[in-house]
Amino acid sequence: MTDRRRRNASARRHSRTRQITPRTHWLLLSVLAVTLSTALLLQGYTHHMFGIASDDVSGARGRSEAVPNEVTHGGPVIADAATSPHTARVKARTIALTFDDGPDPVWTPRILDVLRRNHVHATFFVVGTEVVAHPELVRRIVADGHQIGIHTFTHPDLARLAPWQRSLELRETQLAVAGAAGVTTALLRPPFSSRNDALDDADWSVLEQADAAGYVTVLSTKDAEDWQRPGADRILSHATPHGHAGQIVLMHDGGGDRSQTVAALSALVPRLKAQGFRFATVGAAVGMAGPVQPAGLGDHLQGMALIKVLQGGDWVVWLLGVLMYAAGVISVLRAVVVLTAARRHRRLRARRRGRSWGPPVTEPVSVIVPAYNESAGIEAAVRSLLASDHPVEIIVVDDGSTDGTADLVESLRLPVRVIRQPNAGKPAALNTGLAAATCDLVVMVDGDTVFEPETVRTIVQPFADPRVGAVSGNAKVINRGGMLGRWQHIEYVVGFNLDRRLFDLAECMPTVPGAVGAFRRRALLDLGGVSDVTLAEDTDLTMALCRDGWRVVYEEGAKAWTEAPASLNALWRQRYRWCYGTLQAMWKHRGALVQRGAAGKLGRRGLGYLLLFQVLLPLLAPVVDVFAVYGLVFLDPVRIIGLWLAFLLLQLLMGLYAFRLDGERPGPLWSLPLQQFVYRQLMYLVVIQSVFTALSGSRLRWQRMERYGSLQAPVVAKAPGNDLPPQNPGFLRPAPYDGRPEPARYDGFPEQAPYDGFPEPGPYDGFPQSAPYDALQQPAPYDGLPEPPPSHQGFRQPGPYETPQLY
């Protein structure tokens, strides 16, 4: 098959590729977010807003002018409070035992056992949250013949709540009882209530609202004061009546350790029976007809649904807690691993500083520049390549650009070969350039990247080792201005650079970035060229080379400057493509997990690291944010803020160390706290979107990224027809072309330390880039190596499908 037929076939395959952006998962995620938020709100309200507390915490009562006199001096059972209030007293020699704050899984069954042994019935005023947690105990209470009353849902002081909260407390408790035991009750005991003469105006408003909702309020006449835990004897003394008047005795079966209550109850019932008292429920003690009735079908179903929802919320909170701890452990583990690896890597580099890869590599290099609508930066890229201090053959493959990219390169009249082809995607463009290349070594560079003069020479030196098949260069972000650029700069240094040092030691480099990478041409041809079955062609190609037995190394001194996205929309598209493509490449090369040698290291170390720290961790990381918000609202905000600051401090320390290793000024790290509120969340969504896209089987096309014209081109003194070697006076601004807007000024390249650069990220910014190969030493700055002349002679002339240029 000819080159032209091969390109046309690739274009046809590319045109048949479906461009599907899944939408269903966003609906599912929205439903999940709403459900999760509702569950957390309910769980937080029901478990942390109020809670069961001792009966003495409600504070002093106010004025009682609104409380009717007949209620203040009446019986403990109050009815018709909103209309014509009246009260009822317990019959003489009758004891109505009442138990608040349950059901409790430990103490309620023991109290029920005592009552059963003594053939006594009592009334249990239950808390809604405890009913939801232990519905089986409510069913046992009813089955044993005891009476049920409600004690609100979360045990708040109703007098201090708004009317709508009071209604919610009563209604939800009633539904919980209906769902648990299939009954409804008209009996209410407000939390922190006691006797009639303790009612104030706020309490009376509660009773009036409860009466309007159909409730009868039950207070007490004898408080056993078991909530103070004074000892079983004191509880027994407080609960024993003086005289023969009927009593409603207040005790507790929940809210804490009730062992003293159980012991006192075991002695109280036989003693009072011996004194001639009988025991009855509240309803029977005052002659109330049927306060507990079977629940209607609607209330029963709603109650069951409420219990399931709240139990599900408890389970969700538990699961989120587990995931939060898992995310925390993984984050700390990653920090320890990468910092340890970075320190060891630095020591190894220091010991190898005087060594090199081997004899100097001076042979010419083919530089392939795939370009699709790159007119904003292609001139700067080409001029920087021509300024190289190493002989280069530059091949620009225009992949069907519509902005005049190829025309612009041709108009420069520089020694550059331009190949035009219909739009078929970046892999096809690279393969076209690979087929046209005449050199044994090939450098691939994106059209938005500018090389330094020594970059090409530096990146090919590792090929002195015949085992090396590919070399990753060090791409650096040029447009660091603005908050978004600063955040990407931080992420590159703290994330990618530390990770690549780890990959160096582990010998499992997964990616040679497309912005600056060098390859042996025969190694690529043996693989069949650049594959187009994944969107991350650079990661796919690097993994294939590793599995084919080639060593892939990192050359830190080969620096290049590239543009990073300057808008959230552009950043989203770029990272979505990277992340999705990396997932494709990981799945394609999953067989490396069971291979031996270099392939096995890639599979078990590289792919394992990517899966754990760059896929699972971003998926779990939102749990930390969710719990932070949940904790600020419902838990101890001081503790939550402290944990967040500790997490931020860990990141800051990692950032300072990474910036030091890279020779970068730590100034941008001041924006690290702000990065947590926007940038991290965007990256989480990118991973989620990519995972759903991968699971749905959809494919994305090679998308054009926005270019901003922030690149700078070196001045090349060699004009068409001029045999003078190219000069390198520094990076200057390219001349305007066809009315293109002048790019923003960039104040030159900063001085860099030995670890100054940050590699161009692979298919996803969260995925670490290639690190130096552990078994290879980093060469010195090639001291003593001869400076090869920048001759461009000896390259063949363009073929008939190429644009002829002057050399």
JSON list of C-alpha atoms in Angstrom, two decimals, residues 34-158:
[
{"chain": "A", "resi": 34, "resn": "VAL", "atom": "CA", "xyz": [-29.22, 15.53, 44.87]},
{"chain": "A", "resi": 35, "resn": "THR", "atom": "CA", "xyz": [-29.81, 12.18, 46.59]},
{"chain": "A", "resi": 36, "resn": "LEU", "atom": "CA", "xyz": [-26.49, 12.36, 48.40]},
{"chain": "A", "resi": 37, "resn": "SER", "atom": "CA", "xyz": [-27.10, 15.94, 49.50]},
{"chain": "A", "resi": 38, "resn": "THR", "atom": "CA", "xyz": [-30.57, 15.06, 50.77]},
{"chain": "A", "resi": 39, "resn": "ALA", "atom": "CA", "xyz": [-29.28, 12.02, 52.64]},
{"chain": "A", "resi": 40, "resn": "LEU", "atom": "CA", "xyz": [-26.49, 14.03, 54.24]},
{"chain": "A", "resi": 41, "resn": "LEU", "atom": "CA", "xyz": [-28.83, 16.86, 55.21]},
{"chain": "A", "resi": 42, "resn": "LEU", "atom": "CA", "xyz": [-31.28, 14.45, 56.79]},
{"chain": "A", "resi": 43, "resn": "GLN", "atom": "CA", "xyz": [-28.54, 12.51, 58.51]},
{"chain": "A", "resi": 44, "resn": "GLY", "atom": "CA", "xyz": [-26.87, 15.67, 59.76]},
{"chain": "A", "resi": 45, "resn": "TYR", "atom": "CA", "xyz": [-30.14, 17.14, 61.01]},
{"chain": "A", "resi": 46, "resn": "THR", "atom": "CA", "xyz": [-31.32, 13.98, 62.69]},
{"chain": "A", "resi": 47, "resn": "HIS", "atom": "CA", "xyz": [-28.00, 13.02, 64.27]},
{"chain": "A", "resi": 48, "resn": "HIS", "atom": "CA", "xyz": [-26.10, 16.21, 64.94]},
{"chain": "A", "resi": 49, "resn": "MET", "atom": "CA", "xyz": [-28.41, 19.21, 65.19]},
{"chain": "A", "resi": 50, "resn": "PHE", "atom": "CA", "xyz": [-29.86, 18.29, 68.57]},
{"chain": "A", "resi": 51, "resn": "GLY", "atom": "CA", "xyz": [-29.53, 14.83, 70.06]},
{"chain": "A", "resi": 52, "resn": "ILE", "atom": "CA", "xyz": [-30.51, 13.32, 73.38]},
{"chain": "A", "resi": 53, "resn": "ALA", "atom": "CA", "xyz": [-29.19, 15.29, 76.36]},
{"chain": "A", "resi": 54, "resn": "SER", "atom": "CA", "xyz": [-29.76, 15.40, 80.09]},
{"chain": "A", "resi": 55, "resn": "ASP", "atom": "CA", "xyz": [-33.04, 16.93, 81.22]},
{"chain": "A", "resi": 56, "resn": "ASP", "atom": "CA", "xyz": [-31.31, 19.78, 83.02]},
{"chain": "A", "resi": 57, "resn": "VAL", "atom": "CA", "xyz": [-29.77, 21.51, 79.98]},
{"chain": "A", "resi": 58, "resn": "SER", "atom": "CA", "xyz": [-32.76, 23.49, 78.74]},
{"chain": "A", "resi": 59, "resn": "GLY", "atom": "CA", "xyz": [-32.12, 26.50, 80.99]},
{"chain": "A", "resi": 60, "resn": "ALA", "atom": "CA", "xyz": [-34.38, 28.68, 83.06]},
{"chain": "A", "resi": 61, "resn": "ARG", "atom": "CA", "xyz": [-38.02, 29.11, 82.07]},
{"chain": "A", "resi": 62, "resn": "GLY", "atom": "CA", "xyz": [-39.68, 32.40, 81.27]},
{"chain": "A", "resi": 63, "resn": "ARG", "atom": "CA", "xyz": [-42.94, 33.98, 82.27]},
{"chain": "A", "resi": 64, "resn": "SER", "atom": "CA", "xyz": [-46.10, 31.86, 82.48]},
{"chain": "A", "resi": 65, "resn": "GLU", "atom": "CA", "xyz": [-48.87, 34.38, 82.02]},
{"chain": "A", "resi": 66, "resn": "ALA", "atom": "CA", "xyz": [-50.40, 32.54, 79.07]},
{"chain": "A", "resi": 67, "resn": "VAL", "atom": "CA", "xyz": [-50.63, 29.21, 80.91]},
{"chain": "A", "resi": 68, "resn": "PRO", "atom": "CA", "xyz": [-54.18, 28.69, 82.19]},
{"chain": "A", "resi": 69, "resn": "ASN", "atom": "CA", "xyz": [-54.48, 28.34, 85.94]},
{"chain": "A", "resi": 70, "resn": "GLU", "atom": "CA", "xyz": [-56.43, 25.06, 85.65]},
{"chain": "A", "resi": 71, "resn": "VAL", "atom": "CA", "xyz": [-53.48, 23.61, 83.75]},
{"chain": "A", "resi": 72, "resn": "THR", "atom": "CA", "xyz": [-50.85, 24.85, 86.18]},
{"chain": "A", "resi": 73, "resn": "HIS", "atom": "CA", "xyz": [-52.68, 23.23, 89.10]},
{"chain": "A", "resi": 74, "resn": "GLY", "atom": "CA", "xyz": [-54.25, 20.37, 87.14]},
{"chain": "A", "resi": 75, "resn": "GLY", "atom": "CA", "xyz": [-53.39, 16.83, 86.21]},
{"chain": "A", "resi": 76, "resn": "PRO", "atom": "CA", "xyz": [-50.35, 15.72, 84.17]},
{"chain": "A", "resi": 77, "resn": "VAL", "atom": "CA", "xyz": [-52.36, 14.76, 81.06]},
{"chain": "A", "resi": 78, "resn": "ILE", "atom": "CA", "xyz": [-53.39, 17.89, 79.13]},
{"chain": "A", "resi": 79, "resn": "ALA", "atom": "CA", "xyz": [-55.93, 17.86, 76.29]},
{"chain": "A", "resi": 80, "resn": "ASP", "atom": "CA", "xyz": [-57.57, 20.51, 74.10]},
{"chain": "A", "resi": 81, "resn": "ALA", "atom": "CA", "xyz": [-54.86, 23.04, 74.88]},
{"chain": "A", "resi": 82, "resn": "ALA", "atom": "CA", "xyz": [-55.72, 25.16, 71.84]},
{"chain": "A", "resi": 83, "resn": "THR", "atom": "CA", "xyz": [-59.46, 25.42, 72.57]},
{"chain": "A", "resi": 84, "resn": "SER", "atom": "CA", "xyz": [-60.77, 24.66, 76.05]},
{"chain": "A", "resi": 85, "resn": "PRO", "atom": "CA", "xyz": [-57.88, 23.09, 77.95]},
{"chain": "A", "resi": 86, "resn": "HIS", "atom": "CA", "xyz": [-58.54, 20.49, 80.55]},
{"chain": "A", "resi": 87, "resn": "THR", "atom": "CA", "xyz": [-56.39, 17.99, 82.39]},
{"chain": "A", "resi": 88, "resn": "ALA", "atom": "CA", "xyz": [-56.68, 14.48, 83.76]},
{"chain": "A", "resi": 89, "resn": "ARG", "atom": "CA", "xyz": [-55.22, 12.89, 86.90]},
{"chain": "A", "resi": 90, "resn": "VAL", "atom": "CA", "xyz": [-54.14, 9.34, 87.46]},
{"chain": "A", "resi": 91, "resn": "LYS", "atom": "CA", "xyz": [-56.45, 7.13, 89.45]},
{"chain": "A", "resi": 92, "resn": "ALA", "atom": "CA", "xyz": [-55.64, 6.52, 93.08]},
{"chain": "A", "resi": 93, "resn": "ARG", "atom": "CA", "xyz": [-53.17, 3.72, 93.89]},
{"chain": "A", "resi": 94, "resn": "THR", "atom": "CA", "xyz": [-52.23, 3.58, 90.20]},
{"chain": "A", "resi": 95, "resn": "ILE", "atom": "CA", "xyz": [-48.74, 3.94, 88.87]},
{"chain": "A", "resi": 96, "resn": "ALA", "atom": "CA", "xyz": [-48.08, 4.75, 85.21]},
{"chain": "A", "resi": 97, "resn": "LEU", "atom": "CA", "xyz": [-44.44, 3.99, 84.50]},
{"chain": "A", "resi": 98, "resn": "THR", "atom": "CA", "xyz": [-43.08, 6.02, 81.56]},
{"chain": "A", "resi": 99, "resn": "PHE", "atom": "CA", "xyz": [-39.72, 5.68, 79.84]},
{"chain": "A", "resi": 100, "resn": "ASP", "atom": "CA", "xyz": [-38.19, 8.39, 77.67]},
{"chain": "A", "resi": 101, "resn": "ASP", "atom": "CA", "xyz": [-35.39, 8.64, 75.08]},
{"chain": "A", "resi": 102, "resn": "GLY", "atom": "CA", "xyz": [-35.52, 5.09, 73.73]},
{"chain": "A", "resi": 103, "resn": "PRO", "atom": "CA", "xyz": [-35.58, 2.61, 72.26]},
{"chain": "A", "resi": 104, "resn": "ASP", "atom": "CA", "xyz": [-32.01, 1.71, 73.15]},
{"chain": "A", "resi": 105, "resn": "PRO", "atom": "CA", "xyz": [-30.56, -1.59, 71.88]},
{"chain": "A", "resi": 106, "resn": "VAL", "atom": "CA", "xyz": [-28.99, -2.36, 75.28]},
{"chain": "A", "resi": 107, "resn": "TRP", "atom": "CA", "xyz": [-31.28, -0.99, 77.98]},
{"chain": "A", "resi": 108, "resn": "THR", "atom": "CA", "xyz": [-34.75, -1.14, 76.43]},
{"chain": "A", "resi": 109, "resn": "PRO", "atom": "CA", "xyz": [-34.69, -4.97, 76.14]},
{"chain": "A", "resi": 110, "resn": "ARG", "atom": "CA", "xyz": [-33.55, -5.27, 79.77]},
{"chain": "A", "resi": 111, "resn": "ILE", "atom": "CA", "xyz": [-36.32, -2.97, 80.96]},
{"chain": "A", "resi": 112, "resn": "LEU", "atom": "CA", "xyz": [-38.84, -4.92, 78.91]},
{"chain": "A", "resi": 113, "resn": "ASP", "atom": "CA", "xyz": [-37.59, -8.13, 80.53]},
{"chain": "A", "resi": 114, "resn": "VAL", "atom": "CA", "xyz": [-38.12, -6.66, 84.02]},
{"chain": "A", "resi": 115, "resn": "LEU", "atom": "CA", "xyz": [-41.64, -5.53, 83.12]},
{"chain": "A", "resi": 116, "resn": "ARG", "atom": "CA", "xyz": [-42.48, -8.92, 81.63]},
{"chain": "A", "resi": 117, "resn": "ARG", "atom": "CA", "xyz": [-41.28, -10.79, 84.72]},
{"chain": "A", "resi": 118, "resn": "ASN", "atom": "CA", "xyz": [-43.47, -8.62, 86.89]},
{"chain": "A", "resi": 119, "resn": "HIS", "atom": "CA", "xyz": [-46.46, -8.63, 84.49]},
{"chain": "A", "resi": 120, "resn": "VAL", "atom": "CA", "xyz": [-46.46, -4.85, 84.25]},
{"chain": "A", "resi": 121, "resn": "HIS", "atom": "CA", "xyz": [-47.34, -2.61, 81.32]},
{"chain": "A", "resi": 122, "resn": "ALA", "atom": "CA", "xyz": [-45.80, 0.81, 80.81]},
{"chain": "A", "resi": 123, "resn": "THR", "atom": "CA", "xyz": [-45.68, 3.68, 78.31]},
{"chain": "A", "resi": 124, "resn": "PHE", "atom": "CA", "xyz": [-42.60, 4.35, 76.18]},
{"chain": "A", "resi": 125, "resn": "PHE", "atom": "CA", "xyz": [-42.07, 7.84, 74.72]},
{"chain": "A", "resi": 126, "resn": "VAL", "atom": "CA", "xyz": [-39.76, 7.13, 71.83]},
{"chain": "A", "resi": 127, "resn": "VAL", "atom": "CA", "xyz": [-37.34, 9.36, 69.91]},
{"chain": "A", "resi": 128, "resn": "GLY", "atom": "CA", "xyz": [-37.72, 9.20, 66.14]},
{"chain": "A", "resi": 129, "resn": "THR", "atom": "CA", "xyz": [-34.04, 8.72, 65.34]},
{"chain": "A", "resi": 130, "resn": "GLU", "atom": "CA", "xyz": [-33.90, 5.76, 67.72]},
{"chain": "A", "resi": 131, "resn": "VAL", "atom": "CA", "xyz": [-37.04, 4.30, 66.15]},
{"chain": "A", "resi": 132, "resn": "VAL", "atom": "CA", "xyz": [-35.37, 4.48, 62.73]},
{"chain": "A", "resi": 133, "resn": "ALA", "atom": "CA", "xyz": [-32.23, 2.85, 64.12]},
{"chain": "A", "resi": 134, "resn": "HIS", "atom": "CA", "xyz": [-34.07, 0.10, 66.03]},
{"chain": "A", "resi": 135, "resn": "PRO", "atom": "CA", "xyz": [-37.55, -0.48, 64.58]},
{"chain": "A", "resi": 136, "resn": "GLU", "atom": "CA", "xyz": [-37.59, -4.05, 65.87]},
{"chain": "A", "resi": 137, "resn": "LEU", "atom": "CA", "xyz": [-37.61, -2.77, 69.48]},
{"chain": "A", "resi": 138, "resn": "VAL", "atom": "CA", "xyz": [-40.68, -0.64, 68.78]},
{"chain": "A", "resi": 139, "resn": "ARG", "atom": "CA", "xyz": [-42.43, -3.72, 67.44]},
{"chain": "A", "resi": 140, "resn": "ARG", "atom": "CA", "xyz": [-41.49, -5.62, 70.58]},
{"chain": "A", "resi": 141, "resn": "ILE", "atom": "CA", "xyz": [-42.82, -2.82, 72.80]},
{"chain": "A", "resi": 142, "resn": "VAL", "atom": "CA", "xyz": [-46.18, -2.95, 71.05]},
{"chain": "A", "resi": 143, "resn": "ALA", "atom": "CA", "xyz": [-46.23, -6.78, 70.96]},
{"chain": "A", "resi": 144, "resn": "ASP", "atom": "CA", "xyz": [-45.62, -6.93, 74.73]},
{"chain": "A", "resi": 145, "resn": "GLY", "atom": "CA", "xyz": [-48.74, -4.84, 75.34]},
{"chain": "A", "resi": 146, "resn": "HIS", "atom": "CA", "xyz": [-47.03, -1.57, 76.22]},
{"chain": "A", "resi": 147, "resn": "GLN", "atom": "CA", "xyz": [-48.14, 1.82, 75.02]},
{"chain": "A", "resi": 148, "resn": "ILE", "atom": "CA", "xyz": [-46.25, 4.07, 72.60]},
{"chain": "A", "resi": 149, "resn": "GLY", "atom": "CA", "xyz": [-45.94, 7.84, 72.80]},
{"chain": "A", "resi": 150, "resn": "ILE", "atom": "CA", "xyz": [-43.69, 10.20, 70.84]},
{"chain": "A", "resi": 151, "resn": "HIS", "atom": "CA", "xyz": [-40.81, 12.21, 72.25]},
{"chain": "A", "resi": 152, "resn": "THR", "atom": "CA", "xyz": [-39.97, 14.16, 69.03]},
{"chain": "A", "resi": 153, "resn": "PHE", "atom": "CA", "xyz": [-37.59, 13.07, 66.31]},
{"chain": "A", "resi": 154, "resn": "THR", "atom": "CA", "xyz": [-34.27, 14.53, 67.43]},
{"chain": "A", "resi": 155, "resn": "HIS", "atom": "CA", "xyz": [-34.99, 15.43, 71.07]},
{"chain": "A", "resi": 156, "resn": "PRO", "atom": "CA", "xyz": [-34.84, 19.24, 70.77]},
{"chain": "A", "resi": 157, "resn": "ASP", "atom": "CA", "xyz": [-36.37, 21.78, 73.12]},
{"chain": "A", "resi": 158, "resn": "LEU", "atom": "CA", "xyz": [-39.55, 22.45, 71.14]}
]
